[in-house]
Each structure stands twice: as structure tokens, then as C-alpha cells.
Short mmCIF file of N, CA, C and O in Angstrom, two decimals:
data_model
loop_
_atom_site.label_atom_id
_atom_site.label_comp_id
_atom_site.label_asym_id
_atom_site.label_seq_id
_atom_site.Cartn_x
_atom_site.Cartn_y
_atom_site.Cartn_z
N MET A 29 94.77 90.91 105.23
CA MET A 29 95.84 91.75 104.74
C MET A 29 96.13 91.35 103.30
O MET A 29 96.44 90.21 103.02
N SER A 30 96.01 92.31 102.38
CA SER A 30 96.31 92.00 100.99
C SER A 30 97.74 92.40 100.68
O SER A 30 98.24 93.43 101.16
N LEU A 31 98.40 91.57 99.89
CA LEU A 31 99.79 91.82 99.55
C LEU A 31 99.87 92.77 98.36
O LEU A 31 99.10 92.64 97.41
N PRO A 32 100.80 93.72 98.40
CA PRO A 32 100.96 94.62 97.25
C PRO A 32 101.55 93.86 96.07
O PRO A 32 102.33 92.92 96.25
N GLY A 33 101.18 94.26 94.87
CA GLY A 33 101.73 93.63 93.68
C GLY A 33 103.17 94.06 93.45
O GLY A 33 103.64 95.07 93.99
N LEU A 34 103.89 93.30 92.63
CA LEU A 34 105.30 93.59 92.36
C LEU A 34 105.49 94.93 91.66
O LEU A 34 106.55 95.54 91.74
N ASP A 35 104.46 95.41 90.96
CA ASP A 35 104.56 96.70 90.28
C ASP A 35 104.06 97.87 91.14
O ASP A 35 104.06 99.01 90.68
N SER A 36 103.63 97.59 92.36
CA SER A 36 103.18 98.66 93.27
C SER A 36 104.37 99.48 93.74
O SER A 36 105.41 98.93 94.12
N TRP A 37 104.21 100.79 93.70
CA TRP A 37 105.22 101.70 94.24
C TRP A 37 104.90 101.96 95.70
O TRP A 37 103.76 102.29 96.03
N VAL A 38 105.89 101.81 96.57
CA VAL A 38 105.69 101.96 98.01
C VAL A 38 106.73 102.95 98.53
O VAL A 38 107.86 103.01 98.05
N VAL A 39 106.32 103.72 99.53
CA VAL A 39 107.23 104.66 100.19
C VAL A 39 106.95 104.63 101.69
O VAL A 39 105.81 104.42 102.11
N ARG A 40 107.99 104.80 102.48
CA ARG A 40 107.82 104.78 103.94
C ARG A 40 107.36 106.14 104.43
O ARG A 40 107.56 107.16 103.79
N SER A 41 106.80 106.13 105.61
CA SER A 41 106.39 107.35 106.28
C SER A 41 107.62 107.99 106.91
O SER A 41 108.48 107.28 107.44
N PRO A 42 107.70 109.31 106.92
CA PRO A 42 108.84 109.96 107.58
C PRO A 42 108.67 110.01 109.10
O PRO A 42 109.61 110.37 109.82
N GLU A 43 107.51 109.63 109.61
CA GLU A 43 107.17 109.82 111.02
C GLU A 43 107.94 108.94 112.00
O GLU A 43 108.39 109.45 113.02
N PRO A 44 108.12 107.65 111.78
CA PRO A 44 108.78 106.87 112.84
C PRO A 44 110.20 107.35 113.12
O PRO A 44 110.93 107.71 112.20
N ILE A 45 110.55 107.35 114.38
CA ILE A 45 111.92 107.64 114.81
C ILE A 45 112.66 106.31 114.74
O ILE A 45 112.19 105.32 115.29
N ALA A 46 113.81 106.28 114.07
CA ALA A 46 114.53 105.03 113.88
C ALA A 46 115.96 105.15 114.37
O ALA A 46 116.56 106.23 114.31
N ALA A 47 116.50 104.05 114.88
CA ALA A 47 117.89 104.00 115.32
C ALA A 47 118.48 102.64 114.98
O ALA A 47 117.82 101.61 115.12
N GLU A 48 119.73 102.67 114.52
CA GLU A 48 120.45 101.43 114.22
C GLU A 48 120.79 100.72 115.53
O GLU A 48 121.22 101.36 116.49
N VAL A 49 120.58 99.41 115.56
CA VAL A 49 120.94 98.60 116.72
C VAL A 49 121.59 97.33 116.18
O VAL A 49 120.91 96.48 115.60
N GLY A 50 122.90 97.24 116.33
CA GLY A 50 123.61 96.10 115.74
C GLY A 50 123.44 96.14 114.23
O GLY A 50 123.65 97.16 113.61
N ASP A 51 123.00 95.02 113.66
CA ASP A 51 122.76 95.00 112.22
C ASP A 51 121.27 95.17 111.89
O ASP A 51 120.85 95.01 110.76
N GLY A 52 120.48 95.51 112.90
CA GLY A 52 119.04 95.73 112.71
C GLY A 52 118.68 97.19 112.94
O GLY A 52 119.52 98.08 112.89
N LEU A 53 117.41 97.40 113.23
CA LEU A 53 116.89 98.76 113.39
C LEU A 53 115.72 98.70 114.37
O LEU A 53 114.97 97.73 114.38
N VAL A 54 115.60 99.71 115.21
CA VAL A 54 114.42 99.85 116.05
C VAL A 54 113.73 101.15 115.67
O VAL A 54 114.39 102.13 115.31
N MET A 55 112.41 101.14 115.72
CA MET A 55 111.63 102.32 115.35
C MET A 55 110.54 102.55 116.37
O MET A 55 110.01 101.60 116.95
N LEU A 56 110.20 103.81 116.55
CA LEU A 56 109.09 104.19 117.40
C LEU A 56 108.17 105.09 116.59
O LEU A 56 108.60 106.12 116.07
N SER A 57 106.93 104.66 116.45
CA SER A 57 105.93 105.49 115.81
C SER A 57 105.15 106.19 116.91
O SER A 57 104.30 105.57 117.57
N VAL A 58 105.45 107.46 117.13
CA VAL A 58 104.76 108.24 118.15
C VAL A 58 103.29 108.38 117.77
O VAL A 58 102.40 108.22 118.61
N GLN A 59 103.04 108.62 116.49
CA GLN A 59 101.68 108.80 115.99
C GLN A 59 100.82 107.57 116.24
O GLN A 59 99.67 107.67 116.66
N GLU A 60 101.37 106.39 116.01
CA GLU A 60 100.62 105.14 116.19
C GLU A 60 100.81 104.55 117.59
O GLU A 60 100.14 103.60 117.96
N GLY A 61 101.78 105.08 118.34
CA GLY A 61 102.05 104.57 119.68
C GLY A 61 102.59 103.15 119.68
O GLY A 61 102.27 102.35 120.55
N LYS A 62 103.45 102.85 118.69
CA LYS A 62 103.98 101.49 118.55
C LYS A 62 105.49 101.51 118.39
O LYS A 62 106.06 102.44 117.85
N TYR A 63 106.09 100.41 118.85
CA TYR A 63 107.54 100.19 118.78
C TYR A 63 107.77 99.02 117.84
O TYR A 63 107.04 98.03 117.89
N PHE A 64 108.78 99.11 116.99
CA PHE A 64 109.09 98.04 116.04
C PHE A 64 110.57 97.71 116.12
O PHE A 64 111.41 98.61 116.22
N SER A 65 110.90 96.44 116.07
CA SER A 65 112.27 95.98 116.01
C SER A 65 112.44 95.23 114.69
O SER A 65 111.71 94.26 114.44
N LEU A 66 113.36 95.68 113.85
CA LEU A 66 113.53 95.09 112.53
C LEU A 66 114.82 94.29 112.45
O LEU A 66 115.88 94.77 112.86
N ASN A 67 114.74 93.10 111.89
CA ASN A 67 115.92 92.28 111.66
C ASN A 67 116.69 92.88 110.47
O ASN A 67 116.22 93.84 109.84
N PRO A 68 117.88 92.37 110.15
CA PRO A 68 118.67 92.96 109.07
C PRO A 68 117.95 93.05 107.72
O PRO A 68 118.08 94.05 107.01
N THR A 69 117.19 92.04 107.37
CA THR A 69 116.47 92.06 106.10
C THR A 69 115.38 93.13 106.10
O THR A 69 115.27 93.93 105.16
N ALA A 70 114.59 93.17 107.15
CA ALA A 70 113.54 94.18 107.26
C ALA A 70 114.14 95.58 107.31
O ALA A 70 113.61 96.52 106.70
N ALA A 71 115.26 95.75 108.01
CA ALA A 71 115.92 97.05 108.08
C ALA A 71 116.41 97.48 106.70
O ALA A 71 116.30 98.66 106.34
N ALA A 72 116.92 96.54 105.90
CA ALA A 72 117.37 96.87 104.54
C ALA A 72 116.20 97.33 103.69
O ALA A 72 116.32 98.28 102.91
N ILE A 73 115.05 96.69 103.83
CA ILE A 73 113.85 97.10 103.09
C ILE A 73 113.44 98.50 103.53
O ILE A 73 113.18 99.37 102.69
N TRP A 74 113.39 98.75 104.83
CA TRP A 74 112.99 100.05 105.35
C TRP A 74 113.90 101.16 104.82
O TRP A 74 113.43 102.20 104.38
N ARG A 75 115.20 100.93 104.83
CA ARG A 75 116.14 101.94 104.35
C ARG A 75 115.89 102.25 102.88
O ARG A 75 115.95 103.40 102.47
N ARG A 76 115.63 101.25 102.08
CA ARG A 76 115.41 101.45 100.64
C ARG A 76 114.10 102.18 100.35
O ARG A 76 113.96 102.78 99.30
N LEU A 77 113.16 102.13 101.26
CA LEU A 77 111.86 102.79 101.03
C LEU A 77 111.89 104.28 101.36
O LEU A 77 110.84 104.92 101.37
N GLU A 78 113.06 104.83 101.60
CA GLU A 78 113.15 106.27 101.85
C GLU A 78 112.60 107.04 100.64
O GLU A 78 111.99 108.08 100.79
N SER A 79 112.81 106.51 99.46
CA SER A 79 112.23 107.05 98.22
C SER A 79 111.29 106.00 97.67
O SER A 79 111.49 104.80 97.90
N PRO A 80 110.25 106.41 96.95
CA PRO A 80 109.33 105.40 96.39
C PRO A 80 110.07 104.36 95.56
O PRO A 80 111.00 104.68 94.82
N MET A 81 109.68 103.11 95.74
CA MET A 81 110.32 102.01 95.03
C MET A 81 109.28 100.94 94.74
O MET A 81 108.38 100.70 95.54
N ARG A 82 109.41 100.29 93.59
CA ARG A 82 108.52 99.18 93.26
C ARG A 82 108.84 97.98 94.14
O ARG A 82 110.01 97.72 94.45
N VAL A 83 107.81 97.23 94.52
CA VAL A 83 108.01 96.05 95.35
C VAL A 83 108.93 95.05 94.64
O VAL A 83 109.82 94.46 95.26
N GLY A 84 108.76 94.89 93.34
CA GLY A 84 109.61 93.97 92.58
C GLY A 84 111.08 94.36 92.63
O GLY A 84 111.97 93.50 92.72
N GLU A 85 111.35 95.66 92.60
CA GLU A 85 112.72 96.15 92.70
C GLU A 85 113.29 95.88 94.10
O GLU A 85 114.46 95.49 94.24
N LEU A 86 112.46 96.05 95.12
CA LEU A 86 112.88 95.70 96.48
C LEU A 86 113.28 94.23 96.56
O LEU A 86 114.30 93.89 97.15
N CYS A 87 112.46 93.38 95.96
CA CYS A 87 112.75 91.94 95.96
C CYS A 87 114.10 91.66 95.31
O CYS A 87 114.90 90.86 95.82
N ASP A 88 114.37 92.31 94.16
CA ASP A 88 115.65 92.11 93.47
C ASP A 88 116.82 92.49 94.37
O ASP A 88 117.83 91.78 94.43
N HIS A 89 116.70 93.60 95.09
CA HIS A 89 117.77 94.03 96.00
C HIS A 89 117.98 93.02 97.12
O HIS A 89 119.11 92.73 97.49
N ILE A 90 116.89 92.48 97.66
CA ILE A 90 117.00 91.51 98.76
C ILE A 90 117.65 90.22 98.27
O ILE A 90 118.48 89.63 98.97
N VAL A 91 117.30 89.78 97.07
CA VAL A 91 117.92 88.57 96.50
C VAL A 91 119.44 88.78 96.40
O VAL A 91 120.22 87.91 96.80
N ASP A 92 119.84 89.94 95.89
CA ASP A 92 121.27 90.23 95.73
C ASP A 92 121.99 90.38 97.06
O ASP A 92 123.07 89.84 97.26
N GLU A 93 121.38 91.12 97.99
CA GLU A 93 122.04 91.44 99.25
C GLU A 93 122.09 90.27 100.22
O GLU A 93 123.06 90.12 100.97
N PHE A 94 121.06 89.42 100.23
CA PHE A 94 120.97 88.35 101.23
C PHE A 94 121.08 86.96 100.64
O PHE A 94 120.87 85.97 101.34
N ASP A 95 121.38 86.86 99.36
CA ASP A 95 121.59 85.57 98.70
C ASP A 95 120.44 84.59 98.99
O ASP A 95 120.65 83.50 99.52
N THR A 96 119.24 85.02 98.67
CA THR A 96 118.06 84.19 98.86
C THR A 96 117.40 83.96 97.50
O THR A 96 117.76 84.61 96.52
N SER A 97 116.45 83.06 97.44
CA SER A 97 115.79 82.78 96.17
C SER A 97 114.80 83.89 95.83
O SER A 97 114.21 84.51 96.73
N PRO A 98 114.57 84.13 94.54
CA PRO A 98 113.58 85.13 94.14
C PRO A 98 112.18 84.81 94.70
O PRO A 98 111.46 85.72 95.10
N GLU A 99 111.83 83.54 94.74
CA GLU A 99 110.51 83.15 95.24
C GLU A 99 110.35 83.52 96.72
O GLU A 99 109.32 84.03 97.13
N HIS A 100 111.39 83.23 97.50
CA HIS A 100 111.34 83.56 98.93
C HIS A 100 111.30 85.07 99.12
O HIS A 100 110.55 85.57 99.97
N ALA A 101 112.09 85.79 98.34
CA ALA A 101 112.13 87.26 98.46
C ALA A 101 110.76 87.86 98.15
O ALA A 101 110.30 88.74 98.87
N VAL A 102 110.11 87.39 97.10
CA VAL A 102 108.79 87.92 96.74
C VAL A 102 107.81 87.72 97.89
O VAL A 102 107.09 88.64 98.29
N GLN A 103 107.80 86.52 98.47
CA GLN A 103 106.87 86.23 99.56
C GLN A 103 107.19 87.07 100.79
O GLN A 103 106.32 87.72 101.37
N ALA A 104 108.46 87.11 101.18
CA ALA A 104 108.85 87.80 102.41
C ALA A 104 108.73 89.32 102.28
O ALA A 104 108.21 89.98 103.18
N VAL A 105 109.19 89.87 101.17
CA VAL A 105 109.14 91.32 100.98
C VAL A 105 107.69 91.78 100.88
O VAL A 105 107.29 92.77 101.52
N SER A 106 106.88 91.08 100.11
CA SER A 106 105.47 91.46 99.96
C SER A 106 104.75 91.43 101.30
O SER A 106 103.99 92.35 101.63
N ALA A 107 104.99 90.39 102.09
CA ALA A 107 104.35 90.28 103.39
C ALA A 107 104.80 91.40 104.34
O ALA A 107 103.99 91.99 105.05
N PHE A 108 106.11 91.70 104.34
CA PHE A 108 106.61 92.76 105.21
C PHE A 108 106.08 94.12 104.80
O PHE A 108 105.65 94.91 105.64
N VAL A 109 106.08 94.41 103.51
CA VAL A 109 105.56 95.69 103.02
C VAL A 109 104.08 95.82 103.37
O VAL A 109 103.62 96.89 103.78
N ALA A 110 103.32 94.74 103.25
CA ALA A 110 101.90 94.77 103.61
C ALA A 110 101.74 95.10 105.09
O ALA A 110 100.84 95.87 105.47
N LYS A 111 102.62 94.57 105.95
CA LYS A 111 102.56 94.89 107.39
C LYS A 111 102.89 96.35 107.64
O LYS A 111 102.27 97.00 108.49
N LEU A 112 103.87 96.88 106.92
CA LEU A 112 104.20 98.31 107.06
C LEU A 112 103.01 99.18 106.70
O LEU A 112 102.70 100.15 107.39
N ILE A 113 102.34 98.81 105.62
CA ILE A 113 101.17 99.57 105.17
C ILE A 113 100.05 99.44 106.20
O ILE A 113 99.41 100.43 106.56
N GLU A 114 99.83 98.24 106.70
CA GLU A 114 98.80 98.00 107.71
C GLU A 114 99.06 98.81 108.98
O GLU A 114 98.12 99.32 109.60
N GLN A 115 100.33 98.97 109.35
CA GLN A 115 100.69 99.73 110.55
C GLN A 115 100.76 101.24 110.29
O GLN A 115 101.12 102.01 111.17
N LYS A 116 100.48 101.63 109.05
CA LYS A 116 100.45 103.04 108.65
C LYS A 116 101.82 103.72 108.74
O LYS A 116 101.92 104.92 108.98
N ILE A 117 102.89 102.93 108.53
CA ILE A 117 104.22 103.52 108.49
C ILE A 117 104.83 103.44 107.09
O ILE A 117 106.00 103.78 106.90
N ALA A 118 104.04 102.98 106.14
CA ALA A 118 104.39 103.00 104.72
C ALA A 118 103.08 103.06 103.96
O ALA A 118 102.02 102.76 104.51
N ALA A 119 103.17 103.45 102.70
CA ALA A 119 101.96 103.56 101.89
C ALA A 119 102.29 103.27 100.45
O ALA A 119 103.42 103.46 99.99
N VAL A 120 101.27 102.81 99.72
CA VAL A 120 101.40 102.65 98.29
C VAL A 120 101.40 104.05 97.71
O VAL A 120 100.54 104.87 98.02
N SER A 121 102.41 104.35 96.93
CA SER A 121 102.54 105.67 96.33
C SER A 121 101.53 105.79 95.19
O SER A 121 101.45 104.91 94.33
N PRO A 122 100.71 106.85 95.17
CA PRO A 122 99.68 106.98 94.14
C PRO A 122 100.25 107.14 92.74
O PRO A 122 99.61 106.78 91.77
N MET A 123 101.44 107.67 92.64
CA MET A 123 102.05 107.86 91.32
C MET A 123 103.49 107.40 91.38
O MET A 123 104.18 107.60 92.36
N GLN A 124 103.94 106.80 90.29
CA GLN A 124 105.33 106.40 90.25
C GLN A 124 106.20 107.62 89.99
O GLN A 124 105.77 108.56 89.32
N PRO A 125 107.40 107.64 90.55
CA PRO A 125 108.29 108.77 90.32
C PRO A 125 108.66 108.85 88.85
O PRO A 125 108.78 107.83 88.19
N SER A 126 108.84 110.05 88.35
CA SER A 126 109.23 110.17 86.94
C SER A 126 110.73 109.93 86.83
O SER A 126 111.50 110.37 87.67
N SER A 127 111.11 109.21 85.81
CA SER A 127 112.52 108.91 85.62
C SER A 127 113.18 109.94 84.72
O SER A 127 114.40 109.93 84.55
N GLY A 128 112.37 110.82 84.10
CA GLY A 128 112.93 111.79 83.20
C GLY A 128 113.17 111.23 81.82
O GLY A 128 113.64 111.90 80.92
N LYS A 129 112.86 109.95 81.64
CA LYS A 129 113.06 109.31 80.35
C LYS A 129 111.72 109.07 79.69
O LYS A 129 110.79 108.61 80.34
N GLY A 130 111.65 109.31 78.42
CA GLY A 130 110.43 109.06 77.68
C GLY A 130 110.34 107.61 77.25
O GLY A 130 111.32 106.87 77.29
N ARG A 131 109.18 107.20 76.82
CA ARG A 131 108.98 105.82 76.36
C ARG A 131 109.11 105.71 74.84
O ARG A 131 108.78 104.71 74.27
N GLY A 132 109.53 106.78 74.22
CA GLY A 132 109.64 106.73 72.76
C GLY A 132 108.48 107.47 72.15
O GLY A 132 107.62 108.01 72.83
N SER A 133 108.46 107.51 70.86
CA SER A 133 107.38 108.23 70.18
C SER A 133 106.62 107.31 69.27
O SER A 133 107.09 106.24 68.90
N ASP A 134 105.40 107.75 68.94
CA ASP A 134 104.59 106.98 68.01
C ASP A 134 105.08 107.30 66.60
O ASP A 134 105.08 108.45 66.18
N ASP A 135 105.53 106.32 65.85
CA ASP A 135 106.02 106.56 64.50
C ASP A 135 105.00 106.21 63.50
O ASP A 135 104.38 105.28 63.43
#
């Protein structure tokens, strides 16, 4: 399993059926025939992937929300996102979303 880079854009699949359970989340992928139980950190990542997001940005949110070190967040988020991709319930987005902002002009 290869880990996505911090600049990789990732988005979740709309297919799994998800339900809140306590402070976590349970999901059923009918297409893959698998059931997933997510702890609060994994559930927070899943919720944020509703729209394409860079892995590095996910890590920043996890550091802020769960008061963990950036190093731990990078390792944990990258590993979890790689598992989502491996299970075919998330994918690396081929193109980053446009922000509507230009990068400036050549002068």
C-alpha cells in the first residue's frame, strides 16, 4: 500500500451508506460488500473528504481538532487515506478543484 503525498487531492466515494454512532461513524459499502466502523478521528477525515481536499490540509485540520503533533497526523492521516483508496471508497482526484483565484501574471 503506497501512501498518498501531502499534495495529493483526495475525495470520498458517494457510495457507502454512513450513520453517526456516538462520536464515530459506521459505513456500509454495498458495492464492495464491506462494513466499516470509524473512530472519531477517522470519522472527521471522512466527513472532510465530501469535497476534494489535499492530504496536507486534512492533516492540518486533524492537528487542530485533536491536538496531536503534525508528525503523528501526517502518518495517521496518510495511512488512513491509503486504506480508503485501497478499499475503493475514496480516490485520488485527478484534478485539483479550481479556487477561482489566479496565480498572478507574467510581468
